[in-house]
Coordinates of C-alpha atoms and ligand atoms in Angstrom, one line a residue:
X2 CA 28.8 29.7 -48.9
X3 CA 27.3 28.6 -51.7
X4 CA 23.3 28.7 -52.5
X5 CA 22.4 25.2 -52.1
X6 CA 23.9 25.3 -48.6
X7 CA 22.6 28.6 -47.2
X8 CA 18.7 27.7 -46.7
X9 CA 19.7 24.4 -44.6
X10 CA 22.1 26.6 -42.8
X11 CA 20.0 29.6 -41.6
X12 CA 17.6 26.7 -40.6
X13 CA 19.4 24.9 -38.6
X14 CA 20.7 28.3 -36.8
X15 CA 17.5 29.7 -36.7
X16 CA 16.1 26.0 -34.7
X17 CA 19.8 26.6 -32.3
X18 CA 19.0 30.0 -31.0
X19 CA 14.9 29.4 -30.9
X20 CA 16.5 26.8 -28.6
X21 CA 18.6 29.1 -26.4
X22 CA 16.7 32.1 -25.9
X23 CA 18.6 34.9 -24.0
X24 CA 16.7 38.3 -22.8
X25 CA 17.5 41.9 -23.2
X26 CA 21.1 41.9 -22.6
X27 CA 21.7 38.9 -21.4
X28 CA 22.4 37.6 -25.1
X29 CA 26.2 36.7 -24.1
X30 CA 25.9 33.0 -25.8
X31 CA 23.9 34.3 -28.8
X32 CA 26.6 37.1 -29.6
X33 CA 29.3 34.5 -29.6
X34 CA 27.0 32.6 -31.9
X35 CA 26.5 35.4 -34.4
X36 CA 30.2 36.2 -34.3
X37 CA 31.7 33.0 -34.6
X38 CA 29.6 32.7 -37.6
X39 CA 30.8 36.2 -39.4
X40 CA 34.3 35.3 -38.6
X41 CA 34.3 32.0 -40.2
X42 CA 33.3 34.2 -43.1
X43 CA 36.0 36.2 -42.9
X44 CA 33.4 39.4 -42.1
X45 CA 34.5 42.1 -40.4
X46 CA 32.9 42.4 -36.7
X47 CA 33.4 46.4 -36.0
X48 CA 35.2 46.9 -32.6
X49 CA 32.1 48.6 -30.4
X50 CA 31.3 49.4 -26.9
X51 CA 29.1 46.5 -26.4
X52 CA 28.3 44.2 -23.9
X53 CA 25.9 42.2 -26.3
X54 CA 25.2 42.6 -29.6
X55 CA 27.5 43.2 -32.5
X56 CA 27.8 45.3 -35.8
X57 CA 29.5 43.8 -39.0
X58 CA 30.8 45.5 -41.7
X59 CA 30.8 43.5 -45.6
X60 CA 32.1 45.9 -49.1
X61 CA 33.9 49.0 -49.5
X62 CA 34.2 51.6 -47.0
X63 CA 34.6 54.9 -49.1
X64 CA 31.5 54.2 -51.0
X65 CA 27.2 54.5 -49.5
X66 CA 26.7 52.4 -46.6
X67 CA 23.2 50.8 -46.3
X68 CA 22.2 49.4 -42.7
X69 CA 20.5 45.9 -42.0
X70 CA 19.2 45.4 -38.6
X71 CA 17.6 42.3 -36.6
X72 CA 17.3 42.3 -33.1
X73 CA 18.5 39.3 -31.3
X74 CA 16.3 39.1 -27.5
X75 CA 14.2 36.8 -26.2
X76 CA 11.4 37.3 -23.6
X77 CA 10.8 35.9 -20.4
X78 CA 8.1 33.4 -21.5
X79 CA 7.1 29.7 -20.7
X80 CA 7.3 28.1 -23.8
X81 CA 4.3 25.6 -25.3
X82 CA 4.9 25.3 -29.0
X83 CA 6.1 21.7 -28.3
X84 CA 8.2 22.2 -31.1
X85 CA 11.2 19.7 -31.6
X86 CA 13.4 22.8 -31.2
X87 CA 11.8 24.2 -28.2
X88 CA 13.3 26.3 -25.6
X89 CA 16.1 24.6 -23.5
X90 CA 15.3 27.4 -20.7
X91 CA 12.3 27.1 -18.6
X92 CA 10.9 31.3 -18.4
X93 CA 12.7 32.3 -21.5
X94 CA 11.5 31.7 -25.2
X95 CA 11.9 33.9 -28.3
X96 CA 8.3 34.2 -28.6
X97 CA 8.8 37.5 -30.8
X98 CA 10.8 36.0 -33.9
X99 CA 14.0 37.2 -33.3
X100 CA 15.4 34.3 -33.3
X101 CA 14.3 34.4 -37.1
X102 CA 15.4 37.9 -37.7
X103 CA 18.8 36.6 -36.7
X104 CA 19.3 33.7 -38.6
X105 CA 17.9 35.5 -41.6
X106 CA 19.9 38.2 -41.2
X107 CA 23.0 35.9 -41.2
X108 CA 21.7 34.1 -44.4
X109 CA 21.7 37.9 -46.1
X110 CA 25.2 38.2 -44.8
X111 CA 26.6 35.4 -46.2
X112 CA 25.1 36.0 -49.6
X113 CA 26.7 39.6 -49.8
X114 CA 30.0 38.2 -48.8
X115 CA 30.0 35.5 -51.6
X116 CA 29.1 38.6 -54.2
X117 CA 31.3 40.9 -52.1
X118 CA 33.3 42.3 -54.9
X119 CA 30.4 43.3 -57.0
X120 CA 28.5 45.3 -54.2
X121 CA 28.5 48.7 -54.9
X122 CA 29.2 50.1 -51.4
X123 CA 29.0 49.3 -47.8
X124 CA 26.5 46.8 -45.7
X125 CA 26.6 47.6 -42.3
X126 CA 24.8 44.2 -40.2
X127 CA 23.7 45.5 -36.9
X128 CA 22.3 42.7 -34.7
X129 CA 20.5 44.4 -32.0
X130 CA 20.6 43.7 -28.5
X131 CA 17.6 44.2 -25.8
X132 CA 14.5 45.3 -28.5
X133 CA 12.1 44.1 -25.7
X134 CA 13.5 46.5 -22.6
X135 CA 13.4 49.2 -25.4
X136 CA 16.9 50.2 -24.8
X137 CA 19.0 48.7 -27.4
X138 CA 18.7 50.5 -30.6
X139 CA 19.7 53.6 -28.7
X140 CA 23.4 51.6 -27.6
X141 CA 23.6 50.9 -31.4
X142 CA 23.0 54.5 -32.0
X143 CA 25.2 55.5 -29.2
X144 CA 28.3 53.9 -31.3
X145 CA 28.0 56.3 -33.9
X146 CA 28.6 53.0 -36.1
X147 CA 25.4 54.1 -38.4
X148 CA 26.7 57.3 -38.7
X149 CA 27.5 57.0 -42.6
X150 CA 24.4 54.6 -43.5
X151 CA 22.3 56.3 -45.7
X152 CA 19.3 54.2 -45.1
X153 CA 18.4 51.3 -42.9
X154 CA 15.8 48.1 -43.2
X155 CA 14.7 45.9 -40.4
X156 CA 11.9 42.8 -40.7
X157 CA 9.9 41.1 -38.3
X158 CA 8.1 38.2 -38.4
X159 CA 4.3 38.7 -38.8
X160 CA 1.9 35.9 -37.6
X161 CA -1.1 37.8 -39.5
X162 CA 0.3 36.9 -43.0
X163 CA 1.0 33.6 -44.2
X164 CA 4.5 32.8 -45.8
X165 CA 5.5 34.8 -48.6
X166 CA 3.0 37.5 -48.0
X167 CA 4.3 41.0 -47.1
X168 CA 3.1 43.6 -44.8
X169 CA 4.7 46.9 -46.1
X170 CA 3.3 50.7 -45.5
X171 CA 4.9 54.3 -46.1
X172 CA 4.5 56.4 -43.1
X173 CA 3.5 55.1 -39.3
X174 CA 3.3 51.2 -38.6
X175 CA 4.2 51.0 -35.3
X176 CA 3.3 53.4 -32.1
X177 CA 5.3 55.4 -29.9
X178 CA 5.2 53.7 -26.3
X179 CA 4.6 56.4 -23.3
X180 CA 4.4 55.2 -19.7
X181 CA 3.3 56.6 -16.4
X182 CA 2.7 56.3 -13.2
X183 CA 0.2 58.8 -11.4
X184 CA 0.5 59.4 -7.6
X185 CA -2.6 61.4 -5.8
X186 CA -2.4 63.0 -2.4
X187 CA -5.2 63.9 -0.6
X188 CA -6.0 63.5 3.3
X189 CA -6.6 60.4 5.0
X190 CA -9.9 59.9 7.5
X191 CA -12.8 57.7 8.7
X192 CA -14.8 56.5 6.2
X193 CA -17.9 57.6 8.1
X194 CA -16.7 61.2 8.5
X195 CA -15.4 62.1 4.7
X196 CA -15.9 65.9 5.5
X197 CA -12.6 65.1 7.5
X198 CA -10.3 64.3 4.9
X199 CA -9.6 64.8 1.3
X200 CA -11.1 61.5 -0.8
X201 CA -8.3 60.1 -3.2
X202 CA -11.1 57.5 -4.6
X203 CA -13.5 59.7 -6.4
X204 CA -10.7 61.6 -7.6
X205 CA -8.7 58.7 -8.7
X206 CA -12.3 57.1 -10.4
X207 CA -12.8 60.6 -12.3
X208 CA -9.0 60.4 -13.5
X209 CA -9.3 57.1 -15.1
X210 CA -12.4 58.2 -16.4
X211 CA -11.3 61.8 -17.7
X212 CA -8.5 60.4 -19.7
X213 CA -10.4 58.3 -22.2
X214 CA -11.9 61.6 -23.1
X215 CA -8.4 62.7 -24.6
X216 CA -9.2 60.0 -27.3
X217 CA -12.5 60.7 -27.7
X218 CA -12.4 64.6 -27.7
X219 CA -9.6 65.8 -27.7
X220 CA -8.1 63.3 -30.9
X221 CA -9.1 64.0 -34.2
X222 CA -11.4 60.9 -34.9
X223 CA -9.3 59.2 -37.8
X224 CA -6.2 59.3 -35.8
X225 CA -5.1 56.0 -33.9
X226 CA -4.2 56.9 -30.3
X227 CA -4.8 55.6 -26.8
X228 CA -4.5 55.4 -23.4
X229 CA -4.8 52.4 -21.4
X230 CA -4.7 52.6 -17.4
X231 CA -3.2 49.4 -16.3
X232 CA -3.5 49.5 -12.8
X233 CA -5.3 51.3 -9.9
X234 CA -4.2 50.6 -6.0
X235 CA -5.9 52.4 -3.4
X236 CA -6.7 51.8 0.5
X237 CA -6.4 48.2 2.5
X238 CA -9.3 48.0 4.5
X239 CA -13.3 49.2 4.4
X240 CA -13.2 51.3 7.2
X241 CA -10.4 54.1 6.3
X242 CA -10.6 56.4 3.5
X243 CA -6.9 56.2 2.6
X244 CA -4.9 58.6 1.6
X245 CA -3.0 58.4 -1.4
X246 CA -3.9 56.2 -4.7
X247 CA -1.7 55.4 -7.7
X248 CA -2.5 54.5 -10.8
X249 CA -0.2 53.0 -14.2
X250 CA -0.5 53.0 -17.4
X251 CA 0.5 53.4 -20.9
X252 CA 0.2 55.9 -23.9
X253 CA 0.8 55.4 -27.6
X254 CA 0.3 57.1 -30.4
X255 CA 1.5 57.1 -34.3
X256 CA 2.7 60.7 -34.6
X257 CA 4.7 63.1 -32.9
X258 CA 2.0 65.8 -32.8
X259 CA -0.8 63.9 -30.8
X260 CA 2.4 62.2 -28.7
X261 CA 2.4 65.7 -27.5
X262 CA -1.0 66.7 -27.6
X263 CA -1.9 63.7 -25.2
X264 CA 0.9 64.6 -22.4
X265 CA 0.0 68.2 -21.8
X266 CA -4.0 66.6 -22.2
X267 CA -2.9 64.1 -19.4
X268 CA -0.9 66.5 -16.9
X269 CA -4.1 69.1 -17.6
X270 CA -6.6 66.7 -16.0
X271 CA -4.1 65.5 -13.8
X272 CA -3.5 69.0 -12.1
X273 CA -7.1 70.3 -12.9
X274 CA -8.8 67.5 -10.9
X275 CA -6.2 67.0 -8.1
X276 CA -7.1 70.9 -7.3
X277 CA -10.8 70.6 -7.6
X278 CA -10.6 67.5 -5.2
X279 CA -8.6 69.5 -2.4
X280 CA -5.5 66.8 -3.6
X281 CA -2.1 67.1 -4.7
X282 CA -0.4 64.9 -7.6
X283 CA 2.8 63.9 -8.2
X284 CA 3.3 62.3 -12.1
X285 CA 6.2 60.2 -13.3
X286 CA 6.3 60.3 -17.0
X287 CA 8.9 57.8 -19.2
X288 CA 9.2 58.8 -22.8
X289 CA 9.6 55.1 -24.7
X290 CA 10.4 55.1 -28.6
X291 CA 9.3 57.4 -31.0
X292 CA 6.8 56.5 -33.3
X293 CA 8.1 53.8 -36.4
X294 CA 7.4 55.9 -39.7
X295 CA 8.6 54.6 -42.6
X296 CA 10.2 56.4 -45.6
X297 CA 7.7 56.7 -48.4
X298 CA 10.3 56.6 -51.5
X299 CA 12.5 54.2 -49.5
X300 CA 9.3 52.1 -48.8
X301 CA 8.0 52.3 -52.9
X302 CA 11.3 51.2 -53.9
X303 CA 11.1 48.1 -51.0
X304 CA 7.6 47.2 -52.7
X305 CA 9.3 47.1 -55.9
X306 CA 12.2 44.8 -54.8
X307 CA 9.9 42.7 -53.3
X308 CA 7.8 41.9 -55.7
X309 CA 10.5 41.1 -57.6
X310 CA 11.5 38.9 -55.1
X311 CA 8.2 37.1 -55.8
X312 CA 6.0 38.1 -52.7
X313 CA 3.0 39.3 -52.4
X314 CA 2.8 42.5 -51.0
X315 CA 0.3 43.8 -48.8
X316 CA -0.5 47.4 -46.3
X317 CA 1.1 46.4 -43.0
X318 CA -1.6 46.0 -40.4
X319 CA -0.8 49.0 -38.5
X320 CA -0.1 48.1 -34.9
X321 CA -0.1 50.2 -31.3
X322 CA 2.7 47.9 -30.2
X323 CA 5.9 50.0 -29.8
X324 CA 9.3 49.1 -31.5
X325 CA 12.7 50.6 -31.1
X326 CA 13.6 50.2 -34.7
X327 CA 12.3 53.8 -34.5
X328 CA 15.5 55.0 -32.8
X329 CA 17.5 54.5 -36.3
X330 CA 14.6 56.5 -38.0
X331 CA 15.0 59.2 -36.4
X332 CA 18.8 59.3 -37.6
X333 CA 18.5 58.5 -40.9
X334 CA 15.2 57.1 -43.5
X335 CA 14.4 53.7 -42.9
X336 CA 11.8 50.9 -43.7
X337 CA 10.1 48.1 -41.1
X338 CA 9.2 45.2 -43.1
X339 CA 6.5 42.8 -41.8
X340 CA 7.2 39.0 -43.2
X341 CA 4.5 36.7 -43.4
X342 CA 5.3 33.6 -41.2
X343 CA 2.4 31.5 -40.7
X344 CA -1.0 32.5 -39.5
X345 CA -0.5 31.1 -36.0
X346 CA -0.4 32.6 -32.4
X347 CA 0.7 36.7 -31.3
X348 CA 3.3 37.3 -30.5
X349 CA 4.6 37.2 -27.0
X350 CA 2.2 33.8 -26.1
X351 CA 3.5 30.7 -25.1
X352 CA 2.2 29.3 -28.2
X353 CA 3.8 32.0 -31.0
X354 CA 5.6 30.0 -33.7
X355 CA 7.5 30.9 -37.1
X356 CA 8.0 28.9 -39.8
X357 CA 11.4 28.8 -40.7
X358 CA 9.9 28.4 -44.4
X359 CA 9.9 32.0 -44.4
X360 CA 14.0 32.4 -43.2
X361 CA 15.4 31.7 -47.2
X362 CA 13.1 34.3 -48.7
X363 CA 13.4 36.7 -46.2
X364 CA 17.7 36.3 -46.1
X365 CA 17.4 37.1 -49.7
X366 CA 14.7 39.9 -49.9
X367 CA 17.5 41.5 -47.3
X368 CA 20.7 41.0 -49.6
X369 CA 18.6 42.1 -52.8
X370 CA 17.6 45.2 -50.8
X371 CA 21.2 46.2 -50.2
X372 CA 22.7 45.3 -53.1
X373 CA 19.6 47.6 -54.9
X374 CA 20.1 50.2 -53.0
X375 CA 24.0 50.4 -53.0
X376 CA 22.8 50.5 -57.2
X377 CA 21.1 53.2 -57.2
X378 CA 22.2 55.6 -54.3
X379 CA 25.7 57.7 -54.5
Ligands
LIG450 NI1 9.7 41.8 -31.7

């Protein structure tokens, strides 16, 4: 395609699928969308294993491979933007951007396929199903279509920075995402004769209580961790002490040590107090993705193409939301790119919005990226 025609292009498919927002692995219509594309392009769409979501293949086979990922989900979200484009789905929107890191993604794929005889290598396009149910990088990882990439670079829109602003760090920007749910057992009475029974409510109160102390003792106090308790259900009436309460919750931190530290610090005060309280406790524990660490020379050499590129380039705010990009780091060195789209609303409210003035610069900053790195990489 040629240049004049590729920013009015990734615009108008950027306003289509903000339009038709489909959620994690539902994204049937937005597949076709993306492949229909690539084909017309004569690209190469790799025959995988999946249901939704797609990897594409542009440049020689027997030389590196580098790895672009967006992820293509939505989220189940009235929308209120009131944007011409808005969501055609009542309780779906892409209030995330990924809707953006599509249609930017597709821009950088066309761009490498009009230069496709001068690339230096291969450009594996991996768009990403189900990023929001946390499940989706690992069924791109489970193809083993990554398996030659030597590095991998993923973006996401950033409503802190405005357009053309960067938000680029070496080492953690996004936190590993823990979740539990806490059962407690004790013995059931009246509540006018506690000596009866085995109170579940004191102990629960002290739980809640006892794990903010992880963070606050037990962390090292430059290190960004917590532990959020979510929920806490207990009893249904004032005159029974009952006997069982649950609570839920979630744990993130930004390195693998303290991920650690803070489980066996959590099932500690867990077992410790259930025992002192005459209770027993039962834990359910689901490990989410691993912290997002970013490659320091991979992430120096970003910064420099980028700058190139024109943008300003600033330290990514670093952030406690999870993100499963981190499922490719932990196969093979890879950089998460904030891109400055607006200061507007967060993401995931009604309200979130990004401003497709970002899309051109962002396709490009991807193609550069690969075509750089195929350069200099054997
Ligand atoms: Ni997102």
């Amino acid at each position: 395609m040629e240049t004049t025609r590729l920013e009015p292009f990734i615009i108008d498919t950027f306003k289509e699928l903000h339009s038709c927002p489909e959620l994690s692995y539902e994204e049937f219509g937005t597949t076709a969308k993306i492949k229909s594309i690539l084909q017309k392009e004569n690209i190469e769409v790799l025959d995988l294993p999946l249901k939704t979501g797609l990897v594409a293949k542009i440049g020689n086979e027997e030389s590196p491979v580098v790895a672009l990922r967006a992820d293509i989900d939505a989220l189940p979200i009235d929308e209120e933007t009131n944007l011409p484009y808005a969501s055609k789905t009542p309780g779906k929107m892409h209030a995330c951007g990924h809707d953006f890191h599509t249609a930017a993604l597709l821009g950088a794929a066309l761009s490498l396929k009009s230069t496709e005889d001068k690339l230096k290598g291969g450009v594996l396009l991996v768009f990403q199903p189900a990023e929001e149910d946390a499940g989706g990088a690992l069924k791109i990882v489970g193809t083993n279509a990554l398996k030659d990439a030597k590095v991998i670079y993923g973006l996401h829109t950033s409503p802190l920075y405005p357009v053309g602003t960067l938000g680029i760090s070496p080492g953690p920007v996004m936190a590993a995402v823990d979740r539990f749910t806490v059962t407690f057992v004790g013995k059931g009475c009246h509540a006018a004769h506690p000596d009866e029974g085995a109170d579940v409510i004191p102990l629960v109160s002290e739980f809640v209580l006892a794990l903010q102390t992880i963070v606050s003792r037990n962390s090292n106090p430059f290190a960004a961790n917590l532990v959020s308790v979510t929920k806490v259900s207990a009893g249904n009436t004032w005159n029974v002490l009952p006997e069982t309460a649950e609570i839920e919750g979630t744990v993130r931190t930004l390195t693998i040590e303290d991920r650690k530290m803070i489980k066996s610090r959590f099932y500690a005060l867990a077992e410790g107090l259930a025992a002192a309280f005459g209770a027993k406790v039962k834990i359910d524990w689901w490990d989410g993705p691993p912290p997002t660490i970013n490659d320091v020379l991979w992430t120096n050499f970003v910064e420099h193409i980028a700058e190139k590129e024109g943008f300003i380039v600033e330290a990514a705010t670093p952030s406690l939301g999870g993100e499963d990009f981190s499922e490719y780091q932990a196969k093979i060195p890879g950089v998460y790119i904030k891109v400055g789209t607006g200061e507007t609303y967060p993401h995931h409210t009604s309200k979130f919005v990004a401003d497709p003035a970002a899309l051109l610069p962002a396709a490009n900053l991807l193609a550069h990226l690969a075509r750089e790195t195929l350069r200099g990489i054997k």
